[in-house]
Amino acid sequence: MKYIETYDLPLTILPIQLALSDPDFSDEDDLSKLSDEKSAELRDNLNSCSNSSKRIQLLENYRRLLLIKFAKYMNINTILLNDNMNNQSSSLLTNMAMGRGDCLPNSIGFIDSRCDGVTFLRPLKCLLHKELSLYCDLYKLKYCPEHVLNNGDSILSLSERFLSELQCEFPATVSTVCRTGDKLTSSETVDCDEMNRCRLCDTVIIQTDSLSAVDAMRFSLSLFDEELSLDRICYACSQL
Amino acid sequence: MDIAMCMRHGCVKRAALKRPKTGHSMCKECFFWAFEEEIHHTITRYKLFAPGERVALGASGGKDSTVLIHVLKTLNDKYNYGIELLLLSIDEGISGYRDDSLETVKRNELQYGLPLKILSYNDVYGWTMDSIVEKIGKKSNCTFCGVFRRQALDKGAIELKADKLATGHNADDIAETILMNIMRGDTSRLQRCTDIITSSEGNLPRVKPFKYSYQKEIVLYAYYKRLDYFSTECRYAPDSYRGHVRNYLKDLERLDPSTVLNIVYSGESLVVDSRVKRPVQRSCVRCGYVSSQPVCHSCTLLEGLNKDLPRLVLGKHNSIVNKQLLESTPFVSTTSTSSGAHRESQCSCSTGQHIDF
C-alpha cells in the first residue's frame, strides 16, 4: 500500500465479501457491519468449491462484481486493469479449461463490456511481464510482487507453467496465444436484457438446448435422473 | 468399509468403476449401457447416418477404432440404423508399430465379419513413414503423417464406394486439437475442428461419433469387454508438438476431469471475427484434392521429399514455395466436380501415379 500512496491518488480498500450484498458505500459503519456479517458466507461459498481452481474463479467473479458496484456508486464508467500478455495467455487457457469459451473476448480482450455502464479496459495486454519489469527498473518505480491466490495446485498455475516451459522452446507461444484471443468475437446480440445474463459473471447465457457438449452432459446426467440446471447462470459458473 | 453400489436406478450390483465423465459409480453392465446410449444419442441427435449408407470405419487396431467398430456394430443391430459397415486401414509403414496393429485389424475383420481394405503410404505416395523420418529426423514427422493419412483415408473410402467415413476421435482428441489450434493461431481450423460432421466440396463427409466420449472411458469399455486391440504409442509421437499439449491435457484432467468436456464446449462457443482473413477453398491443380492453396499440402510435402528438400515446405504454408510449385506444374484438365463424376490428374510425386478423386 505504501507504494500506491506515493502517487497521491485517492485510494479505497474494500473487503471482497461486500460483493455478496448491496452495500451503502457512503456509510462506513454499514460497510464494517456488512463485512463482518458476510465473511462467514464468503468462507462457506469458497469451502463449497471442490478444488482451488473453482475457488480462484469464484473470487475473481466476486472481485469483478465488487468493482462494478463501487464504480456505479462513484459514477465511474471505465476501470483500467493491470493484465499483461503473460497472464492473459494463461487466463485464456484457464478459461477454456473451465468452460468459459463464450466469454473469452470479454474476459481476455482489451475491452470487457459485459456490464452496462461500466467498461473494463486492459491497456497493458500487449506487453510482456518482462517488458513491464524492465520499464519499472528503468524508471525506478517501486512495486511489490502481485498477491497470488494461486497455490500451485490449480488450473491457472498449471497453465502458467505449461506456457512458460513451451515459451522456452517456442518463443512466440505467449504472443500467438494472445493474438488468437484477439481474433475472437462475442456471440452476444446487441439487445440482451438482464434475464439472459449470468448473475455471477454477466456473460450472455447461450441457449444450451442446441447441439453441444452441454447437451451431451445433460443427457449423460439424465440417464441417472439428474438435471443440469442453468437458471440465470452460465455453464461455467454452474460448476463452481 | 462402505462398498460402493451402482448408482443406476434399480441396479443392486456392486460398483466396478467410477465414470471419469460424470463421477458416477457403476457396475460393468450399467457402464456399457450408459456408454452405448450416449453414443446412440449423439448419432441420432446429430443425424450422423442415414439408412442405406455405406460407412467406412477408420480402423487402426488401436482402442478407439476397435471400440468404434464394436459399438457401431452393436448399435446398428440394436437400433436398426440400416447402414453397411466397412473397415478401412492405412499402413503408414512404421515398423514395430503399424505392422503389429494391422494384425489386430485383420483379426477384427474376422471377429466382426466386416470387409477390410488396407492402403499403404508406399502404394499411394511411394514413401513410408520410416523412410520419411530417416530423411527429416524426428521433428515435424507428424505433419507428414497427418496430411498423408487424411488423403489416404479419403482415397480408400472412395475406392470402397463409401458414403461417409467414421473415425474414433474422442473428446480428449478434440480438446487437444482445440488447444493446439489456439497455440498455433490457426483460427480457420479452430472454427472447424469441433464440427462433428466435417465435409467440404468434393470430399467425403467424416463423422466423429465419439466426440463427447472420454478417452479413459473408451479404454475402460475395451478393457471390460475384453476387446482385441493394440496398445502401444507411435514411436515418433512423443517428440511431437501435440505431445506437449497432450501432457498438459492429462495434467488438467488429473486436477479436474470435467476440463476435457469444458474445453470441447469452449471450442464450440468460440466465434472468430468475420474480419479475420479466411482461406478460400479450391482444388489442388495437381491431384484435385480440396486445398486452400493452388497446390495442396500433400503434393507440396511430397515435392519437398522427392527433391530432397523436405524442410523447405514445413511450417506455415509458404506462398512463395507454393507459387514456385505452381509455376512448375504442367497444365491439367479436369472434368466436372459434381457428385459421382471422376477427376483425373497427374501428381508430381515420384510414383508417377494418377490419383483419382
Coordinates of C-alpha atoms in Angstrom, one line a residue:
Chain A
M1 CA 0.0 0.0 0.0
K2 CA 2.9 2.4 0.8
Y3 CA 3.9 2.2 -2.9
I4 CA 0.5 3.2 -4.1
E5 CA 0.3 6.0 -1.6
T6 CA 3.4 7.6 -3.1
Y7 CA 1.3 8.6 -6.1
D8 CA -1.0 10.7 -4.0
L9 CA -4.2 9.4 -5.7
P10 CA -7.5 8.7 -3.9
L11 CA -7.3 5.1 -2.6
T12 CA -10.2 2.9 -1.4
I13 CA -9.7 -0.6 0.0
L14 CA -12.8 -2.8 0.1
P15 CA -13.2 -6.2 1.6
I16 CA -14.2 -8.7 -1.1
Q17 CA -17.2 -10.1 1.0
L18 CA -19.0 -6.9 0.2
A19 CA -19.7 -8.3 -3.3
L20 CA -22.2 -10.6 -1.6
S21 CA -24.5 -7.8 -0.7
D22 CA -25.7 -4.3 -1.8
P23 CA -23.6 -2.1 0.5
D24 CA -24.1 1.6 1.1
F25 CA -20.6 2.8 0.3
S26 CA -21.2 6.2 1.9
D27 CA -21.8 4.7 5.3
E28 CA -18.6 3.3 6.8
D29 CA -20.3 1.7 9.8
D30 CA -22.7 -0.1 7.5
L31 CA -19.7 -1.3 5.4
S32 CA -17.9 -2.6 8.5
K33 CA -21.0 -4.4 9.8
L34 CA -21.7 -6.0 6.4
S35 CA -18.1 -7.0 6.1
D36 CA -18.3 -9.0 9.4
E37 CA -21.6 -10.5 8.5
K38 CA -20.7 -11.6 5.1
S39 CA -17.2 -13.1 5.9
A40 CA -18.8 -16.3 7.1
E41 CA -20.9 -16.6 3.9
L42 CA -17.8 -15.9 1.8
R43 CA -15.9 -18.6 3.7
D44 CA -18.8 -21.1 3.2
N45 CA -19.0 -20.3 -0.5
L46 CA -15.3 -20.8 -1.0
N47 CA -15.3 -24.0 1.0
S48 CA -18.1 -25.4 -1.1
C49 CA -15.9 -25.3 -4.2
S50 CA -14.4 -28.7 -4.8
N51 CA -11.0 -27.5 -5.9
S52 CA -8.7 -24.5 -5.8
S53 CA -9.3 -23.6 -9.5
K54 CA -13.0 -23.1 -8.7
R55 CA -12.2 -21.0 -5.6
I56 CA -9.9 -18.8 -7.6
Q57 CA -12.6 -18.3 -10.3
L58 CA -15.2 -17.6 -7.7
L59 CA -13.0 -15.0 -6.0
E60 CA -12.3 -13.4 -9.4
N61 CA -16.1 -13.2 -10.1
Y62 CA -16.7 -11.5 -6.7
R63 CA -13.8 -9.1 -7.3
R64 CA -15.4 -8.1 -10.6
L65 CA -18.8 -7.7 -9.1
L66 CA -17.5 -5.5 -6.3
L67 CA -15.5 -3.3 -8.7
I68 CA -18.7 -2.8 -10.7
K69 CA -20.8 -1.9 -7.6
F70 CA -18.3 0.6 -6.4
A71 CA -17.8 2.1 -9.9
K72 CA -21.5 2.7 -10.2
Y73 CA -21.6 4.3 -6.7
M74 CA -18.7 6.6 -7.7
N75 CA -20.1 7.3 -11.2
I76 CA -17.1 5.8 -12.8
N77 CA -17.7 4.3 -16.2
T78 CA -14.2 3.0 -17.0
I79 CA -11.9 0.7 -15.0
L80 CA -8.4 0.0 -16.1
L81 CA -6.9 -3.4 -15.2
N82 CA -3.3 -4.4 -15.0
D83 CA -3.5 -7.6 -17.0
N84 CA -0.4 -8.2 -19.2
M85 CA 0.3 -10.6 -22.1
N86 CA 1.6 -13.4 -19.9
N87 CA -1.3 -13.5 -17.5
Q88 CA -3.8 -13.0 -20.4
S89 CA -2.4 -16.1 -22.2
S90 CA -2.6 -18.2 -19.1
S91 CA -6.1 -16.9 -18.5
L92 CA -7.1 -17.8 -22.0
L93 CA -6.2 -21.4 -21.5
T94 CA -7.6 -21.5 -18.0
N95 CA -10.9 -20.1 -19.2
M96 CA -11.0 -22.7 -22.0
A97 CA -10.5 -25.4 -19.4
M98 CA -13.3 -24.1 -17.2
G99 CA -15.8 -23.9 -20.0
R100 CA -15.7 -20.1 -20.4
G101 CA -15.1 -20.1 -24.2
D102 CA -18.2 -18.0 -24.7
C103 CA -16.9 -15.1 -22.7
L104 CA -13.3 -15.2 -23.8
P105 CA -13.5 -12.0 -26.0
N106 CA -14.6 -10.1 -22.8
S107 CA -12.6 -11.8 -20.2
I108 CA -9.2 -11.6 -22.0
G109 CA -9.8 -8.9 -24.7
F110 CA -8.9 -5.2 -24.5
I111 CA -12.4 -4.2 -23.7
D112 CA -14.8 -6.0 -21.3
S113 CA -18.2 -4.5 -21.9
R114 CA -20.4 -7.2 -20.3
C115 CA -21.8 -4.7 -17.8
D116 CA -23.9 -1.8 -18.9
G117 CA -22.5 1.5 -17.7
V118 CA -19.1 0.1 -16.6
T119 CA -16.3 -0.8 -19.1
F120 CA -13.1 -2.6 -18.2
L121 CA -10.0 -1.8 -20.2
R122 CA -6.7 -3.7 -20.3
P123 CA -4.2 -1.2 -21.6
L124 CA -1.2 -3.4 -20.8
K125 CA -2.4 -6.5 -22.5
C126 CA 0.1 -6.3 -25.4
L127 CA 3.1 -6.1 -23.1
L128 CA 5.0 -9.0 -21.7
H129 CA 5.8 -9.3 -18.0
K130 CA 9.5 -8.9 -18.8
E131 CA 8.9 -5.6 -20.6
L132 CA 6.9 -4.2 -17.6
S133 CA 9.6 -5.3 -15.2
L134 CA 12.2 -3.5 -17.4
Y135 CA 10.1 -0.4 -17.5
C136 CA 9.8 -0.3 -13.7
D137 CA 13.5 -0.8 -13.4
L138 CA 14.4 1.9 -15.9
Y139 CA 12.1 4.4 -14.2
K140 CA 12.9 3.2 -10.7
L141 CA 9.3 2.5 -10.0
K142 CA 8.7 0.7 -6.8
Y143 CA 6.3 -2.3 -6.7
C144 CA 5.6 -5.3 -4.7
P145 CA 5.1 -8.8 -6.2
E146 CA 1.5 -9.4 -7.1
H147 CA -0.5 -11.2 -4.4
V148 CA -1.1 -14.6 -6.0
L149 CA -4.1 -16.6 -4.8
N150 CA -2.7 -19.4 -6.8
N151 CA -1.3 -22.1 -4.5
G152 CA 0.4 -24.1 -7.3
D153 CA -2.4 -26.7 -7.4
S154 CA -4.8 -25.0 -9.8
I155 CA -5.6 -24.9 -13.5
L156 CA -4.2 -21.4 -13.6
S157 CA -0.8 -22.3 -12.2
L158 CA -0.7 -25.4 -14.4
S159 CA -1.4 -23.2 -17.5
E160 CA 1.2 -20.7 -16.4
R161 CA 3.9 -23.4 -16.1
F162 CA 2.9 -25.1 -19.4
L163 CA 3.1 -21.8 -21.3
S164 CA 6.4 -20.7 -19.7
E165 CA 8.0 -24.1 -20.5
L166 CA 6.7 -24.1 -24.0
Q167 CA 7.9 -20.5 -24.4
C168 CA 11.5 -21.6 -23.9
E169 CA 11.3 -23.9 -26.9
F170 CA 8.9 -21.9 -29.0
P171 CA 9.5 -18.2 -28.2
A172 CA 6.3 -17.0 -29.9
T173 CA 4.0 -19.1 -27.9
V174 CA 2.6 -16.4 -25.5
S175 CA 2.1 -13.8 -28.2
T176 CA 0.5 -16.3 -30.5
V177 CA -2.0 -17.4 -27.9
C178 CA -2.9 -13.8 -27.2
R179 CA -3.2 -13.0 -30.9
T180 CA -5.6 -15.9 -31.3
G181 CA -7.7 -14.5 -28.4
D182 CA -7.8 -11.1 -30.2
K183 CA -9.3 -12.7 -33.3
L184 CA -12.3 -14.0 -31.3
T185 CA -15.5 -12.1 -31.1
S186 CA -18.5 -12.3 -28.8
S187 CA -21.6 -14.2 -29.9
E188 CA -23.8 -11.8 -27.9
T189 CA -26.6 -10.0 -29.7
V190 CA -26.9 -6.2 -29.2
D191 CA -30.2 -6.4 -27.4
C192 CA -29.8 -8.5 -24.4
D193 CA -31.8 -8.0 -21.3
E194 CA -30.6 -8.8 -17.8
M195 CA -32.6 -12.1 -17.6
N196 CA -30.3 -13.7 -20.2
R197 CA -27.1 -12.9 -18.4
C198 CA -25.3 -15.0 -15.8
R199 CA -25.8 -13.5 -12.4
L200 CA -22.2 -14.2 -11.4
C201 CA -20.1 -13.2 -14.5
D202 CA -22.6 -11.2 -16.7
T203 CA -21.9 -13.5 -19.7
V204 CA -24.8 -13.9 -22.0
I205 CA -26.3 -17.4 -21.4
I206 CA -26.2 -19.2 -24.7
Q207 CA -29.2 -21.4 -25.4
T208 CA -27.9 -24.8 -24.5
D209 CA -30.7 -26.8 -26.0
S210 CA -28.7 -26.6 -29.1
L211 CA -26.3 -29.4 -30.0
S212 CA -23.2 -29.0 -27.9
A213 CA -21.2 -30.6 -25.1
V214 CA -23.7 -29.2 -22.6
D215 CA -26.4 -31.1 -24.3
A216 CA -24.3 -34.3 -24.2
M217 CA -23.6 -33.7 -20.5
R218 CA -27.3 -33.1 -19.8
F219 CA -28.1 -36.4 -21.5
S220 CA -25.5 -38.3 -19.5
L221 CA -26.9 -36.9 -16.3
S222 CA -30.5 -37.7 -17.3
L223 CA -29.6 -41.4 -17.5
F224 CA -29.3 -41.1 -13.7
D225 CA -32.3 -38.9 -13.2
E226 CA -30.1 -35.9 -12.6
E227 CA -30.5 -32.4 -14.1
L228 CA -28.2 -29.8 -15.3
S229 CA -29.9 -26.6 -14.2
L230 CA -28.7 -23.3 -15.9
D231 CA -31.3 -20.9 -14.5
R232 CA -29.7 -17.4 -14.7
I233 CA -26.2 -18.9 -14.5
C234 CA -23.8 -19.9 -17.3
Y235 CA -22.4 -23.4 -17.7
A236 CA -19.0 -22.5 -16.3
C237 CA -20.4 -20.7 -13.2
S238 CA -22.8 -23.6 -12.6
Q239 CA -19.8 -25.8 -11.9
L240 CA -18.3 -23.5 -9.2
Chain B
M1 CA -15.8 -50.2 5.0
D2 CA -18.7 -48.9 2.7
I3 CA -18.9 -50.8 -0.5
A4 CA -19.9 -48.5 -3.4
M5 CA -23.0 -49.6 -5.2
C6 CA -24.0 -49.0 -8.7
M7 CA -25.8 -45.6 -8.9
R8 CA -28.2 -46.5 -11.7
H9 CA -31.8 -46.5 -10.5
G10 CA -32.9 -50.1 -9.9
C11 CA -29.5 -51.7 -10.1
V12 CA -28.4 -53.5 -6.9
K13 CA -24.9 -54.6 -8.1
R14 CA -21.6 -53.5 -6.6
A15 CA -19.9 -50.7 -8.5
A16 CA -16.9 -51.9 -10.5
L17 CA -15.7 -48.4 -11.6
K18 CA -16.3 -44.7 -11.2
R19 CA -17.0 -42.9 -14.5
P20 CA -14.4 -40.2 -15.3
K21 CA -17.0 -38.2 -17.2
T22 CA -19.7 -37.9 -14.6
G23 CA -18.2 -39.4 -11.4
H24 CA -21.0 -41.9 -11.1
S25 CA -20.1 -45.3 -9.6
M26 CA -21.4 -48.1 -11.8
C27 CA -21.3 -51.8 -12.4
K28 CA -19.9 -53.0 -15.6
E29 CA -23.2 -53.8 -17.4
C30 CA -24.7 -50.4 -16.5
F31 CA -21.5 -48.7 -17.7
F32 CA -21.7 -50.5 -21.0
W33 CA -25.4 -49.4 -21.3
A34 CA -24.7 -45.7 -20.4
F35 CA -21.7 -45.5 -22.7
E36 CA -23.6 -47.0 -25.7
E37 CA -26.7 -44.9 -25.0
E38 CA -24.7 -41.7 -25.0
I39 CA -23.2 -42.6 -28.4
H40 CA -26.6 -43.6 -29.8
H41 CA -27.9 -40.2 -28.5
T42 CA -25.0 -38.4 -30.3
I43 CA -25.7 -40.3 -33.5
T44 CA -29.4 -39.6 -33.5
R45 CA -29.3 -36.0 -32.3
Y46 CA -26.7 -35.1 -34.9
K47 CA -28.2 -37.4 -37.6
L48 CA -24.8 -38.8 -38.4
F49 CA -26.1 -41.7 -40.5
A50 CA -29.0 -42.3 -42.9
P51 CA -30.4 -45.8 -43.8
G52 CA -28.8 -47.4 -46.8
E53 CA -25.5 -45.6 -46.3
R54 CA -22.1 -47.3 -46.7
V55 CA -19.9 -46.2 -43.8
A56 CA -16.2 -46.8 -43.8
L57 CA -14.7 -47.0 -40.3
G58 CA -11.1 -45.8 -39.9
A59 CA -9.5 -48.9 -38.3
S60 CA -6.0 -48.7 -36.9
G61 CA -6.2 -51.6 -34.5
G62 CA -6.0 -49.2 -31.5
K63 CA -8.5 -48.9 -28.7
D64 CA -10.5 -46.1 -30.2
S65 CA -11.2 -47.7 -33.6
T66 CA -11.7 -51.2 -32.1
V67 CA -14.3 -49.8 -29.7
L68 CA -15.8 -47.8 -32.6
I69 CA -16.2 -51.0 -34.7
H70 CA -17.7 -52.8 -31.7
V71 CA -20.2 -50.1 -30.6
L72 CA -21.3 -49.2 -34.1
K73 CA -22.0 -52.8 -35.0
T74 CA -23.9 -53.2 -31.7
L75 CA -26.0 -50.1 -32.1
N76 CA -26.6 -50.8 -35.8
D77 CA -28.0 -54.2 -34.9
K78 CA -29.9 -52.9 -31.8
Y79 CA -31.4 -49.7 -33.3
N80 CA -31.6 -50.7 -37.0
Y81 CA -29.6 -47.7 -38.4
G82 CA -29.7 -49.6 -41.7
I83 CA -26.1 -48.8 -42.5
E84 CA -23.4 -51.1 -44.1
L85 CA -20.1 -51.0 -42.2
L86 CA -16.8 -51.4 -43.9
L87 CA -13.3 -51.3 -42.4
L88 CA -10.5 -49.1 -43.8
S89 CA -7.0 -49.2 -42.6
I90 CA -3.9 -47.2 -43.5
D91 CA -0.4 -48.6 -43.3
E92 CA 1.9 -45.7 -42.7
G93 CA 5.0 -48.0 -42.8
I94 CA 6.1 -47.7 -39.2
S95 CA 7.9 -50.9 -38.4
G96 CA 7.4 -52.3 -34.9
Y97 CA 4.1 -50.3 -34.6
R98 CA 1.9 -50.3 -37.6
D99 CA 2.7 -53.8 -38.8
D100 CA 1.7 -55.2 -35.4
S101 CA -1.5 -53.1 -35.2
L102 CA -2.6 -54.2 -38.7
E103 CA -2.6 -57.8 -37.5
T104 CA -5.2 -56.7 -34.9
V105 CA -7.3 -55.1 -37.6
K106 CA -7.2 -58.3 -39.6
R107 CA -8.5 -60.2 -36.6
N108 CA -11.2 -57.5 -36.2
E109 CA -12.2 -58.3 -39.8
L110 CA -12.8 -61.9 -38.9
Q111 CA -14.3 -61.2 -35.5
Y112 CA -17.0 -58.8 -36.8
G113 CA -17.4 -60.2 -40.3
L114 CA -16.8 -56.8 -41.9
P115 CA -14.9 -56.3 -45.2
L116 CA -11.4 -54.7 -44.8
K117 CA -9.4 -52.6 -47.1
I118 CA -5.7 -51.7 -46.3
L119 CA -4.0 -48.9 -48.2
S120 CA -0.3 -48.2 -47.6
Y121 CA 1.7 -44.9 -47.9
N122 CA 4.1 -46.8 -50.1
D123 CA 1.4 -47.6 -52.6
V124 CA -0.1 -44.1 -52.6
Y125 CA 2.9 -41.9 -52.2
G126 CA 6.0 -44.1 -52.7
W127 CA 7.2 -43.3 -49.2
T128 CA 6.9 -45.0 -45.8
M129 CA 7.0 -43.0 -42.5
D130 CA 10.2 -44.8 -41.6
S131 CA 11.9 -43.5 -44.8
I132 CA 10.4 -40.0 -44.2
V133 CA 11.7 -39.9 -40.6
E134 CA 15.1 -41.1 -41.8
K135 CA 15.2 -38.1 -44.2
I136 CA 13.8 -35.4 -42.0
G137 CA 14.6 -36.6 -38.4
K138 CA 12.1 -36.8 -35.6
K139 CA 10.7 -33.3 -35.7
S140 CA 7.6 -32.4 -37.8
N141 CA 7.1 -36.0 -38.9
C142 CA 3.5 -35.9 -37.5
T143 CA 2.9 -33.2 -40.1
F144 CA 3.7 -35.5 -42.9
C145 CA 1.8 -38.4 -41.4
G146 CA -1.3 -36.4 -40.6
V147 CA -1.5 -34.8 -44.1
F148 CA -0.8 -38.1 -45.9
R149 CA -3.2 -40.1 -43.8
R150 CA -6.1 -37.7 -44.4
Q151 CA -5.8 -38.0 -48.1
A152 CA -5.2 -41.8 -48.0
L153 CA -8.3 -42.3 -45.9
D154 CA -10.4 -40.3 -48.4
K155 CA -8.9 -42.2 -51.3
G156 CA -9.6 -45.6 -49.6
A157 CA -13.1 -44.6 -48.7
I158 CA -13.8 -43.6 -52.3
E159 CA -12.4 -46.9 -53.5
L160 CA -14.8 -48.7 -51.1
K161 CA -17.6 -46.6 -52.5
A162 CA -18.4 -45.4 -49.0
D163 CA -20.9 -42.5 -48.4
K164 CA -19.2 -41.5 -45.1
L165 CA -16.1 -42.1 -43.1
A166 CA -16.3 -42.5 -39.4
T167 CA -13.3 -42.1 -37.1
G168 CA -12.7 -42.8 -33.5
H169 CA -11.7 -39.3 -32.5
N170 CA -12.8 -38.8 -28.9
A171 CA -13.4 -35.8 -26.6
D172 CA -9.7 -35.8 -25.5
D173 CA -8.5 -35.7 -29.1
I174 CA -10.8 -32.9 -29.9
A175 CA -9.8 -31.0 -26.8
E176 CA -6.1 -31.4 -27.8
T177 CA -6.8 -30.2 -31.3
I178 CA -8.7 -27.1 -30.0
L179 CA -5.7 -26.2 -27.7
M180 CA -3.2 -26.9 -30.5
N181 CA -5.1 -24.6 -32.9
I182 CA -5.1 -21.8 -30.2
M183 CA -1.4 -22.3 -29.6
R184 CA -0.6 -22.1 -33.3
G185 CA -3.0 -19.3 -34.0
D186 CA -4.9 -21.3 -36.6
T187 CA -8.3 -19.7 -36.4
S188 CA -9.7 -21.3 -39.5
R189 CA -9.0 -24.8 -38.2
L190 CA -10.2 -23.7 -34.7
Q191 CA -13.7 -23.0 -36.2
R192 CA -13.9 -26.3 -38.0
C193 CA -12.3 -28.7 -35.5
T194 CA -15.3 -29.0 -33.2
D195 CA -17.7 -30.0 -36.1
I196 CA -19.0 -33.5 -35.6
I197 CA -19.6 -33.8 -39.3
T198 CA -16.8 -32.3 -41.4
S199 CA -17.2 -32.2 -45.1
S200 CA -16.1 -29.9 -47.9
E201 CA -16.9 -29.7 -51.6
G202 CA -16.0 -32.9 -53.3
N203 CA -14.7 -34.6 -50.1
L204 CA -16.3 -37.4 -48.3
P205 CA -18.1 -36.4 -45.1
R206 CA -16.4 -37.5 -41.9
V207 CA -18.2 -38.2 -38.7
K208 CA -17.0 -38.5 -35.1
P209 CA -19.5 -40.5 -33.0
F210 CA -17.1 -40.4 -30.0
K211 CA -16.9 -36.6 -29.9
Y212 CA -18.3 -36.5 -26.4
S213 CA -16.8 -39.8 -25.1
Y214 CA -13.8 -39.6 -22.8
Q215 CA -10.7 -41.5 -23.8
K216 CA -10.5 -43.1 -20.3
E217 CA -14.0 -44.5 -20.7
I218 CA -13.1 -45.9 -24.2
V219 CA -10.2 -47.7 -22.5
L220 CA -12.4 -49.0 -19.7
Y221 CA -15.0 -50.2 -22.2
A222 CA -12.4 -52.0 -24.3
Y223 CA -10.9 -53.5 -21.1
Y224 CA -14.1 -54.7 -19.6
K225 CA -15.5 -56.0 -22.9
R226 CA -12.1 -57.8 -23.4
L227 CA -11.9 -56.3 -26.9
D228 CA -8.9 -57.2 -29.1
Y229 CA -6.8 -54.1 -29.6
F230 CA -3.2 -53.0 -29.9
S231 CA -2.0 -50.7 -27.2
T232 CA 1.3 -49.0 -28.0
E233 CA 2.0 -45.4 -28.7
C234 CA 3.6 -44.5 -32.1
R235 CA 7.3 -44.3 -31.5
Y236 CA 7.5 -41.0 -33.4
A237 CA 4.8 -39.3 -31.3
P238 CA 6.5 -38.3 -28.0
D239 CA 8.6 -35.7 -29.8
S240 CA 5.7 -34.0 -31.5
Y241 CA 4.2 -30.6 -30.6
R242 CA 0.9 -32.4 -29.9
G243 CA 2.8 -34.4 -27.2
H244 CA 3.3 -31.2 -25.2
V245 CA -0.4 -30.4 -25.4
R246 CA -1.4 -34.0 -24.6
N247 CA 0.6 -33.9 -21.4
Y248 CA -0.9 -30.6 -20.4
L249 CA -4.4 -32.0 -21.0
K250 CA -3.6 -35.1 -18.9
D251 CA -2.5 -32.8 -16.1
L252 CA -5.7 -30.8 -16.4
E253 CA -7.7 -34.0 -16.3
R254 CA -5.9 -35.0 -13.1
L255 CA -6.9 -31.8 -11.5
D256 CA -10.5 -31.8 -12.7
P257 CA -11.9 -34.5 -15.1
S258 CA -14.6 -32.1 -16.4
T259 CA -11.9 -29.9 -18.1
V260 CA -12.0 -32.2 -21.2
L261 CA -15.7 -31.6 -21.9
N262 CA -15.2 -28.0 -20.8
I263 CA -12.6 -27.4 -23.5
V264 CA -14.8 -29.0 -26.1
Y265 CA -17.7 -26.8 -25.0
S266 CA -15.5 -23.7 -25.0
G267 CA -14.2 -24.6 -28.5
E268 CA -17.8 -24.9 -29.7
S269 CA -18.6 -21.5 -28.3
L270 CA -15.7 -19.7 -29.9
V271 CA -16.6 -17.3 -32.7
V272 CA -13.9 -16.0 -35.0
D273 CA -14.3 -12.3 -36.0
S274 CA -15.6 -12.1 -39.5
R275 CA -12.9 -9.6 -40.4
V276 CA -10.2 -12.2 -39.9
K277 CA -8.9 -13.4 -43.3
R278 CA -10.1 -16.9 -44.1
P279 CA -8.5 -19.3 -46.6
V280 CA -10.5 -19.9 -49.8
Q281 CA -11.3 -23.5 -50.6
R282 CA -10.3 -24.7 -54.0
S283 CA -8.9 -27.9 -55.7
C284 CA -5.3 -28.8 -56.0
V285 CA -4.1 -28.3 -59.5
R286 CA -2.0 -31.4 -59.3
C287 CA -4.2 -34.1 -57.7
G288 CA -7.6 -32.4 -57.4
Y289 CA -7.8 -32.8 -53.7
V290 CA -9.5 -30.0 -51.7
S291 CA -7.0 -27.3 -50.7
S292 CA -6.7 -23.7 -49.6
Q293 CA -3.7 -23.2 -51.8
P294 CA -3.3 -23.9 -55.6
V295 CA -1.1 -26.9 -54.7
C296 CA -2.3 -29.0 -51.8
H297 CA -0.2 -29.6 -48.7
S298 CA 0.3 -33.3 -49.6
C299 CA 1.7 -32.6 -53.0
T300 CA 3.9 -29.8 -51.5
L301 CA 5.3 -32.2 -48.9
L302 CA 5.9 -34.9 -51.5
E303 CA 7.6 -32.4 -53.8
G304 CA 9.9 -31.5 -50.9
L305 CA 10.7 -35.1 -50.1
N306 CA 11.3 -36.1 -53.7
K307 CA 13.6 -33.1 -54.4
D308 CA 15.5 -33.8 -51.2
L309 CA 14.3 -30.5 -49.6
P310 CA 11.7 -31.7 -47.1
R311 CA 12.2 -28.9 -44.5
L312 CA 11.6 -26.2 -47.1
V313 CA 7.9 -26.7 -47.1
L314 CA 7.3 -27.4 -43.4
G315 CA 5.6 -24.9 -41.1
K316 CA 3.1 -22.4 -42.3
H317 CA 2.1 -22.9 -45.9
N318 CA 4.7 -20.8 -47.7
S319 CA 3.1 -18.8 -50.5
I320 CA 6.5 -18.4 -52.3
V321 CA 7.1 -22.1 -52.3
N322 CA 3.6 -22.7 -53.5
K323 CA 4.0 -20.2 -56.3
Q324 CA 7.2 -22.0 -57.4
L325 CA 5.4 -25.3 -57.4
L326 CA 2.5 -23.9 -59.3
E327 CA 4.8 -22.5 -62.0
S328 CA 6.5 -25.9 -62.4
T329 CA 3.1 -27.7 -62.6
P330 CA 2.1 -28.8 -66.2
F331 CA -1.4 -27.8 -67.3
V332 CA -4.0 -30.3 -66.1
S333 CA -7.6 -30.6 -67.5
T334 CA -10.3 -31.5 -65.0
T335 CA -13.7 -32.9 -65.6
S336 CA -16.8 -31.8 -63.8
T337 CA -16.7 -32.0 -60.0
S338 CA -20.4 -32.8 -59.5
S339 CA -21.0 -35.8 -57.2
G340 CA -20.3 -39.1 -58.9
A341 CA -18.0 -37.5 -61.5
H342 CA -14.5 -38.7 -61.8
R343 CA -11.5 -36.4 -61.9
E344 CA -8.0 -37.5 -63.0
S345 CA -4.8 -35.6 -62.8
Q346 CA -1.2 -36.4 -62.7
C347 CA 0.6 -35.9 -59.4
S348 CA 4.2 -34.8 -59.4
C349 CA 5.3 -37.4 -56.9
S350 CA 7.9 -39.9 -58.0
T351 CA 5.5 -42.8 -58.4
G352 CA 4.0 -41.1 -61.4
Q353 CA 0.7 -42.4 -60.3
H354 CA -2.6 -41.0 -61.4
I355 CA -4.6 -40.1 -58.2
D356 CA -8.3 -40.5 -58.8
F357 CA -10.8 -38.4 -56.9

